[in-house]
């Protein structure tokens, strides 16, 4: 009977992962552990309480794999031995990769988050099957070792512009009630057959130390002509003062409304904000009108079509779902090359903001609609940047601009996951609104509630100038004029911010009623609060106006 049992066990072992059991194999000879402390290799564990310590050694359960222990996050897991680690963004995720494969591991704690486990397990995955590019292979939910595991595996068609496109995916979400979750996200250019092996090697570990951000910072490599370099240095140099811009729905083509408001404020807004989608060419006539009047344009391109701008309200309209994929397949190259040439021919400095607020689920270009893969956003950014370079564009400053709050608030949707690289970003944009209390779940936020946390983080992460690309305060839920007064009193402490653009408009609810009223000139009190606040910026404003004449 004993020999029959041995034979049965031998035959069964290859199928154990699919049964939810750990695979059995001979333990390889142990190898010395390697440590990474604060993102860098180290010979020994420092054991200092605040250090970010990672440990790598031989995997005892899967031959040829390496066991990775993340002490700040309190877990250990085996990954293929041919993958190289990257701990530069340890506070967000740890990753391992080769030319063909990438494994990303995230930890989320929902205790103090605006998101919750149901959203983590269900909401974030419901968009995966929506794309015609996605083919679902496996979707299972099961209990294992005290975790609720959500296992999703799919693939999509490869993208022409991405070399070794990792178009095969496996997502393993391990929920540890009530608040903790771990995600093992595998991307590969080849079909994935080891996802469950990796899962069954996962275990909790000693938790100690603190995760950090250890990314190396580099300079931008954007090509700039003389006029644009001078604009950059004047407006965004280390000693540049804060300047003000404005969004008005008529600008830059028609400036009458802005000029009427400026006469009441005794201040000229030297930057105007313009939005567009793929349904429109570069608004060169409006940009020329603005420049002739001594103003620069913050040009925002959303790579969507205008029939369903907000992804959350699209209903049955799903036409924007695959645009990011189509761009990376080259289907918009002709449009983008023409777009680039139009900007080059315009010749004057442009603040080019591509696909802002990408970490918000209302944006079609969010990873929510690309299989949770933020690499798609980065590839799209770099693809368009390359087309601009090929066209010889040298008058564009690239503005990268997430929202101050990620929705959903998961680590894989963190702003840093969308950062395309220092070489292709010139200015860090910040956006955060005091949305007020009209809509359920929103609350009144003071200026420092929004901008203090984000500028503290961004100052650590980026060595680039900041601008508030758009912002405002609602009047529903508090005293808007008093909010503006406090904003102006707090702004001197934010010396990294070089430009602030007020969004003077209204967000409507689904019935067409005003929900968020951000109008600068909503009433006499808001105009007076702004007029008083701008008095400290008028001298620089006069100098700017003289230099543009």
mmCIF file of N, CA, C and O in Angstrom, residues 202-261:
data_model
loop_
_atom_site.group_PDB
_atom_site.id
_atom_site.type_symbol
_atom_site.label_atom_id
_atom_site.label_comp_id
_atom_site.label_asym_id
_atom_site.label_seq_id
_atom_site.Cartn_x
_atom_site.Cartn_y
_atom_site.Cartn_z
ATOM 1 N N UNK A 202 3.010 32.451 -1.344
ATOM 2 C CA UNK A 202 2.811 33.670 -0.551
ATOM 3 C C UNK A 202 2.591 33.333 0.921
ATOM 4 O O UNK A 202 1.900 32.373 1.259
ATOM 5 N N UNK A 203 3.197 34.149 1.774
ATOM 6 C CA UNK A 203 2.952 34.000 3.211
ATOM 7 C C UNK A 203 3.234 35.329 3.907
ATOM 8 O O UNK A 203 3.948 36.188 3.374
ATOM 9 N N UNK A 204 2.664 35.488 5.064
ATOM 10 C CA UNK A 204 2.924 36.683 5.863
ATOM 11 C C UNK A 204 4.303 36.574 6.503
ATOM 12 O O UNK A 204 4.809 35.481 6.739
ATOM 13 N N UNK A 205 4.911 37.729 6.779
ATOM 14 C CA UNK A 205 6.269 37.769 7.327
ATOM 15 C C UNK A 205 6.347 38.838 8.402
ATOM 16 O O UNK A 205 5.415 39.631 8.607
ATOM 17 N N UNK A 206 7.484 38.865 9.077
ATOM 18 C CA UNK A 206 7.725 39.880 10.098
ATOM 19 C C UNK A 206 7.588 41.275 9.478
ATOM 20 O O UNK A 206 8.190 41.559 8.444
ATOM 21 N N UNK A 207 6.804 42.115 10.114
ATOM 22 C CA UNK A 207 6.601 43.468 9.611
ATOM 23 C C UNK A 207 7.419 44.449 10.447
ATOM 24 O O UNK A 207 7.233 44.556 11.650
ATOM 25 N N UNK A 208 8.307 45.170 9.772
ATOM 26 C CA UNK A 208 9.121 46.169 10.457
ATOM 27 C C UNK A 208 9.669 47.156 9.431
ATOM 28 O O UNK A 208 9.755 46.854 8.244
ATOM 29 N N UNK A 209 10.030 48.333 9.903
ATOM 30 C CA UNK A 209 10.566 49.353 9.022
ATOM 31 C C UNK A 209 9.473 50.130 8.315
ATOM 32 O O UNK A 209 8.274 49.912 8.520
ATOM 33 N N UNK A 210 9.884 51.052 7.448
ATOM 34 C CA UNK A 210 8.948 51.916 6.738
ATOM 35 C C UNK A 210 9.297 51.957 5.256
ATOM 36 O O UNK A 210 10.456 52.161 4.897
ATOM 37 N N UNK A 211 8.306 51.767 4.369
ATOM 38 C CA UNK A 211 8.596 51.834 2.932
ATOM 39 C C UNK A 211 8.828 53.275 2.497
ATOM 40 O O UNK A 211 8.318 54.211 3.107
ATOM 41 N N UNK A 212 9.583 53.462 1.435
ATOM 42 C CA UNK A 212 9.887 54.804 0.961
ATOM 43 C C UNK A 212 9.889 54.887 -0.548
ATOM 44 O O UNK A 212 9.656 53.906 -1.259
ATOM 45 N N UNK A 213 10.151 56.113 -1.045
ATOM 46 C CA UNK A 213 10.325 56.366 -2.471
ATOM 47 C C UNK A 213 11.796 56.673 -2.695
ATOM 48 O O UNK A 213 12.344 57.601 -2.097
ATOM 49 N N UNK A 214 12.433 55.900 -3.577
ATOM 50 C CA UNK A 214 13.877 56.014 -3.761
ATOM 51 C C UNK A 214 14.247 56.227 -5.231
ATOM 52 O O UNK A 214 15.350 55.901 -5.645
ATOM 53 N N UNK A 215 13.336 56.782 -5.993
ATOM 54 C CA UNK A 215 13.586 56.943 -7.422
ATOM 55 C C UNK A 215 14.684 57.978 -7.679
ATOM 56 O O UNK A 215 14.762 59.004 -6.998
ATOM 57 N N UNK A 216 15.536 57.706 -8.658
ATOM 58 C CA UNK A 216 16.557 58.653 -9.055
ATOM 59 C C UNK A 216 15.928 59.709 -9.961
ATOM 60 O O UNK A 216 15.182 59.385 -10.882
ATOM 61 N N UNK A 217 16.243 60.970 -9.693
ATOM 62 C CA UNK A 217 15.646 62.051 -10.451
ATOM 63 C C UNK A 217 16.598 62.541 -11.531
ATOM 64 O O UNK A 217 17.802 62.692 -11.305
ATOM 65 N N UNK A 218 16.042 62.798 -12.717
ATOM 66 C CA UNK A 218 16.825 63.220 -13.864
ATOM 67 C C UNK A 218 16.205 64.473 -14.481
ATOM 68 O O UNK A 218 15.073 64.847 -14.170
ATOM 69 N N UNK A 219 16.953 65.086 -15.376
ATOM 70 C CA UNK A 219 16.473 66.286 -16.051
ATOM 71 C C UNK A 219 15.618 65.902 -17.256
ATOM 72 O O UNK A 219 15.751 64.821 -17.827
ATOM 73 N N UNK A 220 14.741 66.818 -17.633
ATOM 74 C CA UNK A 220 13.957 66.629 -18.849
ATOM 75 C C UNK A 220 14.859 66.720 -20.073
ATOM 76 O O UNK A 220 15.868 67.429 -20.083
ATOM 77 N N UNK A 221 14.475 65.989 -21.128
ATOM 78 C CA UNK A 221 15.218 66.039 -22.380
ATOM 79 C C UNK A 221 14.391 66.653 -23.511
ATOM 80 O O UNK A 221 14.729 66.516 -24.685
ATOM 81 N N UNK A 222 13.307 67.340 -23.144
ATOM 82 C CA UNK A 222 12.476 67.974 -24.155
ATOM 83 C C UNK A 222 13.268 69.041 -24.906
ATOM 84 O O UNK A 222 13.938 69.871 -24.289
ATOM 85 N N UNK A 223 13.190 69.024 -26.222
ATOM 86 C CA UNK A 223 13.883 70.010 -27.040
ATOM 87 C C UNK A 223 13.110 71.330 -27.032
ATOM 88 O O UNK A 223 11.907 71.343 -27.295
ATOM 89 N N UNK A 224 13.807 72.427 -26.724
ATOM 90 C CA UNK A 224 13.149 73.729 -26.599
ATOM 91 C C UNK A 224 13.883 74.776 -27.418
ATOM 92 O O UNK A 224 15.121 74.837 -27.399
ATOM 93 N N UNK A 225 13.116 75.609 -28.113
ATOM 94 C CA UNK A 225 13.731 76.733 -28.804
ATOM 95 C C UNK A 225 14.047 77.857 -27.814
ATOM 96 O O UNK A 225 13.695 77.786 -26.629
ATOM 97 N N UNK A 226 14.707 78.891 -28.283
ATOM 98 C CA UNK A 226 15.182 79.963 -27.402
ATOM 99 C C UNK A 226 14.026 80.648 -26.680
ATOM 100 O O UNK A 226 14.076 80.877 -25.468
ATOM 101 N N UNK A 227 12.963 80.955 -27.402
ATOM 102 C CA UNK A 227 11.824 81.655 -26.792
ATOM 103 C C UNK A 227 11.184 80.815 -25.693
ATOM 104 O O UNK A 227 10.821 81.333 -24.630
ATOM 105 N N UNK A 228 11.069 79.523 -25.930
ATOM 106 C CA UNK A 228 10.428 78.643 -24.946
ATOM 107 C C UNK A 228 11.331 78.430 -23.741
ATOM 108 O O UNK A 228 10.845 78.351 -22.599
ATOM 109 N N UNK A 229 12.638 78.330 -23.953
ATOM 110 C CA UNK A 229 13.560 78.238 -22.810
ATOM 111 C C UNK A 229 13.466 79.494 -21.952
ATOM 112 O O UNK A 229 13.462 79.409 -20.717
ATOM 113 N N UNK A 230 13.392 80.653 -22.580
ATOM 114 C CA UNK A 230 13.291 81.904 -21.825
ATOM 115 C C UNK A 230 11.970 81.969 -21.058
ATOM 116 O O UNK A 230 11.933 82.422 -19.910
ATOM 117 N N UNK A 231 10.887 81.514 -21.685
ATOM 118 C CA UNK A 231 9.593 81.452 -20.998
ATOM 119 C C UNK A 231 9.665 80.514 -19.800
ATOM 120 O O UNK A 231 9.213 80.845 -18.700
ATOM 121 N N UNK A 232 10.238 79.334 -20.018
ATOM 122 C CA UNK A 232 10.378 78.366 -18.915
ATOM 123 C C UNK A 232 11.174 78.969 -17.764
ATOM 124 O O UNK A 232 10.768 78.868 -16.590
ATOM 125 N N UNK A 233 12.292 79.600 -18.061
ATOM 126 C CA UNK A 233 13.140 80.144 -17.004
ATOM 127 C C UNK A 233 12.464 81.312 -16.286
ATOM 128 O O UNK A 233 12.634 81.477 -15.074
ATOM 129 N N UNK A 234 11.698 82.100 -17.025
ATOM 130 C CA UNK A 234 11.042 83.260 -16.416
ATOM 131 C C UNK A 234 9.845 82.853 -15.562
ATOM 132 O O UNK A 234 9.646 83.379 -14.465
ATOM 133 N N UNK A 235 9.078 81.889 -16.060
ATOM 134 C CA UNK A 235 7.849 81.499 -15.362
ATOM 135 C C UNK A 235 8.055 80.344 -14.377
ATOM 136 O O UNK A 235 7.304 80.233 -13.396
ATOM 137 N N UNK A 236 9.040 79.494 -14.623
ATOM 138 C CA UNK A 236 9.162 78.272 -13.828
ATOM 139 C C UNK A 236 10.569 78.057 -13.271
ATOM 140 O O UNK A 236 10.913 76.944 -12.878
ATOM 141 N N UNK A 237 11.372 79.097 -13.231
ATOM 142 C CA UNK A 237 12.685 78.991 -12.620
ATOM 143 C C UNK A 237 12.590 78.890 -11.110
ATOM 144 O O UNK A 237 11.536 79.167 -10.513
ATOM 145 N N UNK A 238 13.673 78.499 -10.439
ATOM 146 C CA UNK A 238 13.652 78.333 -8.973
ATOM 147 C C UNK A 238 13.215 79.585 -8.226
ATOM 148 O O UNK A 238 12.580 79.488 -7.165
ATOM 149 N N UNK A 239 13.531 80.765 -8.758
ATOM 150 C CA UNK A 239 13.188 82.020 -8.079
ATOM 151 C C UNK A 239 11.986 82.719 -8.692
ATOM 152 O O UNK A 239 11.679 83.866 -8.322
ATOM 153 N N UNK A 240 11.288 82.051 -9.596
ATOM 154 C CA UNK A 240 10.131 82.680 -10.236
ATOM 155 C C UNK A 240 9.005 82.873 -9.232
ATOM 156 O O UNK A 240 8.727 81.986 -8.415
ATOM 157 N N UNK A 241 8.331 84.026 -9.279
ATOM 158 C CA UNK A 241 7.200 84.253 -8.376
ATOM 159 C C UNK A 241 5.955 83.520 -8.868
ATOM 160 O O UNK A 241 5.924 83.012 -9.994
ATOM 161 N N UNK A 242 4.959 83.467 -8.036
ATOM 162 C CA UNK A 242 3.684 82.874 -8.426
ATOM 163 C C UNK A 242 2.945 83.802 -9.387
ATOM 164 O O UNK A 242 2.836 85.001 -9.151
ATOM 165 N N UNK A 243 2.435 83.214 -10.462
ATOM 166 C CA UNK A 243 1.604 83.938 -11.409
ATOM 167 C C UNK A 243 0.244 83.257 -11.495
ATOM 168 O O UNK A 243 0.086 82.113 -11.077
ATOM 169 N N UNK A 244 -0.718 83.965 -12.111
ATOM 170 C CA UNK A 244 -2.096 83.484 -12.130
ATOM 171 C C UNK A 244 -2.611 83.307 -13.550
ATOM 172 O O UNK A 244 -2.318 84.106 -14.446
ATOM 173 N N UNK A 245 -3.386 82.254 -13.737
ATOM 174 C CA UNK A 245 -4.080 82.011 -14.991
ATOM 175 C C UNK A 245 -5.552 81.774 -14.726
ATOM 176 O O UNK A 245 -5.991 81.679 -13.566
ATOM 177 N N UNK A 246 -6.331 81.650 -15.799
ATOM 178 C CA UNK A 246 -7.784 81.516 -15.648
ATOM 179 C C UNK A 246 -8.352 80.643 -16.751
ATOM 180 O O UNK A 246 -7.923 80.714 -17.910
ATOM 181 N N UNK A 247 -9.316 79.798 -16.365
ATOM 182 C CA UNK A 247 -10.147 79.130 -17.352
ATOM 183 C C UNK A 247 -11.439 79.909 -17.506
ATOM 184 O O UNK A 247 -12.136 80.179 -16.526
ATOM 185 N N UNK A 248 -11.735 80.280 -18.738
ATOM 186 C CA UNK A 248 -13.015 80.876 -19.114
ATOM 187 C C UNK A 248 -13.473 80.132 -20.357
ATOM 188 O O UNK A 248 -12.687 79.932 -21.291
ATOM 189 N N UNK A 249 -14.707 79.721 -20.396
ATOM 190 C CA UNK A 249 -15.174 78.839 -21.471
ATOM 191 C C UNK A 249 -15.056 79.469 -22.851
ATOM 192 O O UNK A 249 -15.041 78.745 -23.860
ATOM 193 N N UNK A 250 -14.953 80.786 -22.941
ATOM 194 C CA UNK A 250 -14.832 81.459 -24.236
ATOM 195 C C UNK A 250 -13.385 81.620 -24.690
ATOM 196 O O UNK A 250 -13.120 81.914 -25.860
ATOM 197 N N UNK A 251 -12.457 81.487 -23.770
ATOM 198 C CA UNK A 251 -11.051 81.763 -24.069
ATOM 199 C C UNK A 251 -10.376 80.491 -24.608
ATOM 200 O O UNK A 251 -10.789 79.375 -24.270
ATOM 201 N N UNK A 252 -9.350 80.661 -25.417
ATOM 202 C CA UNK A 252 -8.682 81.922 -25.794
ATOM 203 C C UNK A 252 -9.248 82.598 -27.029
ATOM 204 O O UNK A 252 -8.819 83.693 -27.382
ATOM 205 N N UNK A 253 -10.226 81.970 -27.696
ATOM 206 C CA UNK A 253 -10.738 82.542 -28.945
ATOM 207 C C UNK A 253 -11.382 83.911 -28.713
ATOM 208 O O UNK A 253 -11.220 84.832 -29.525
ATOM 209 N N UNK A 254 -12.119 84.037 -27.619
ATOM 210 C CA UNK A 254 -12.791 85.300 -27.285
ATOM 211 C C UNK A 254 -12.367 85.712 -25.879
ATOM 212 O O UNK A 254 -12.562 84.954 -24.925
ATOM 213 N N UNK A 255 -11.829 86.907 -25.762
ATOM 214 C CA UNK A 255 -11.241 87.368 -24.502
ATOM 215 C C UNK A 255 -12.068 88.445 -23.822
ATOM 216 O O UNK A 255 -11.648 88.974 -22.783
ATOM 217 N N UNK A 256 -13.215 88.736 -24.362
ATOM 218 C CA UNK A 256 -14.001 89.839 -23.802
ATOM 219 C C UNK A 256 -14.370 89.575 -22.350
ATOM 220 O O UNK A 256 -14.246 90.462 -21.497
ATOM 221 N N UNK A 257 -14.828 88.360 -22.033
ATOM 222 C CA UNK A 257 -15.249 88.054 -20.666
ATOM 223 C C UNK A 257 -14.091 88.155 -19.685
ATOM 224 O O UNK A 257 -14.250 88.688 -18.574
ATOM 225 N N UNK A 258 -12.924 87.637 -20.070
ATOM 226 C CA UNK A 258 -11.757 87.725 -19.193
ATOM 227 C C UNK A 258 -11.365 89.176 -18.964
ATOM 228 O O UNK A 258 -11.063 89.588 -17.840
ATOM 229 N N UNK A 259 -11.381 89.971 -20.018
ATOM 230 C CA UNK A 259 -10.965 91.368 -19.876
ATOM 231 C C UNK A 259 -11.919 92.156 -18.984
ATOM 232 O O UNK A 259 -11.481 93.020 -18.192
ATOM 233 N N UNK A 260 -13.196 91.877 -19.072
ATOM 234 C CA UNK A 260 -14.150 92.554 -18.194
ATOM 235 C C UNK A 260 -13.884 92.199 -16.734
ATOM 236 O O UNK A 260 -13.941 93.059 -15.843
ATOM 237 N N UNK A 261 -13.600 90.912 -16.475
ATOM 238 C CA UNK A 261 -13.297 90.497 -15.112
ATOM 239 C C UNK A 261 -11.973 91.106 -14.649
ATOM 240 O O UNK A 261 -11.859 91.561 -13.500
#
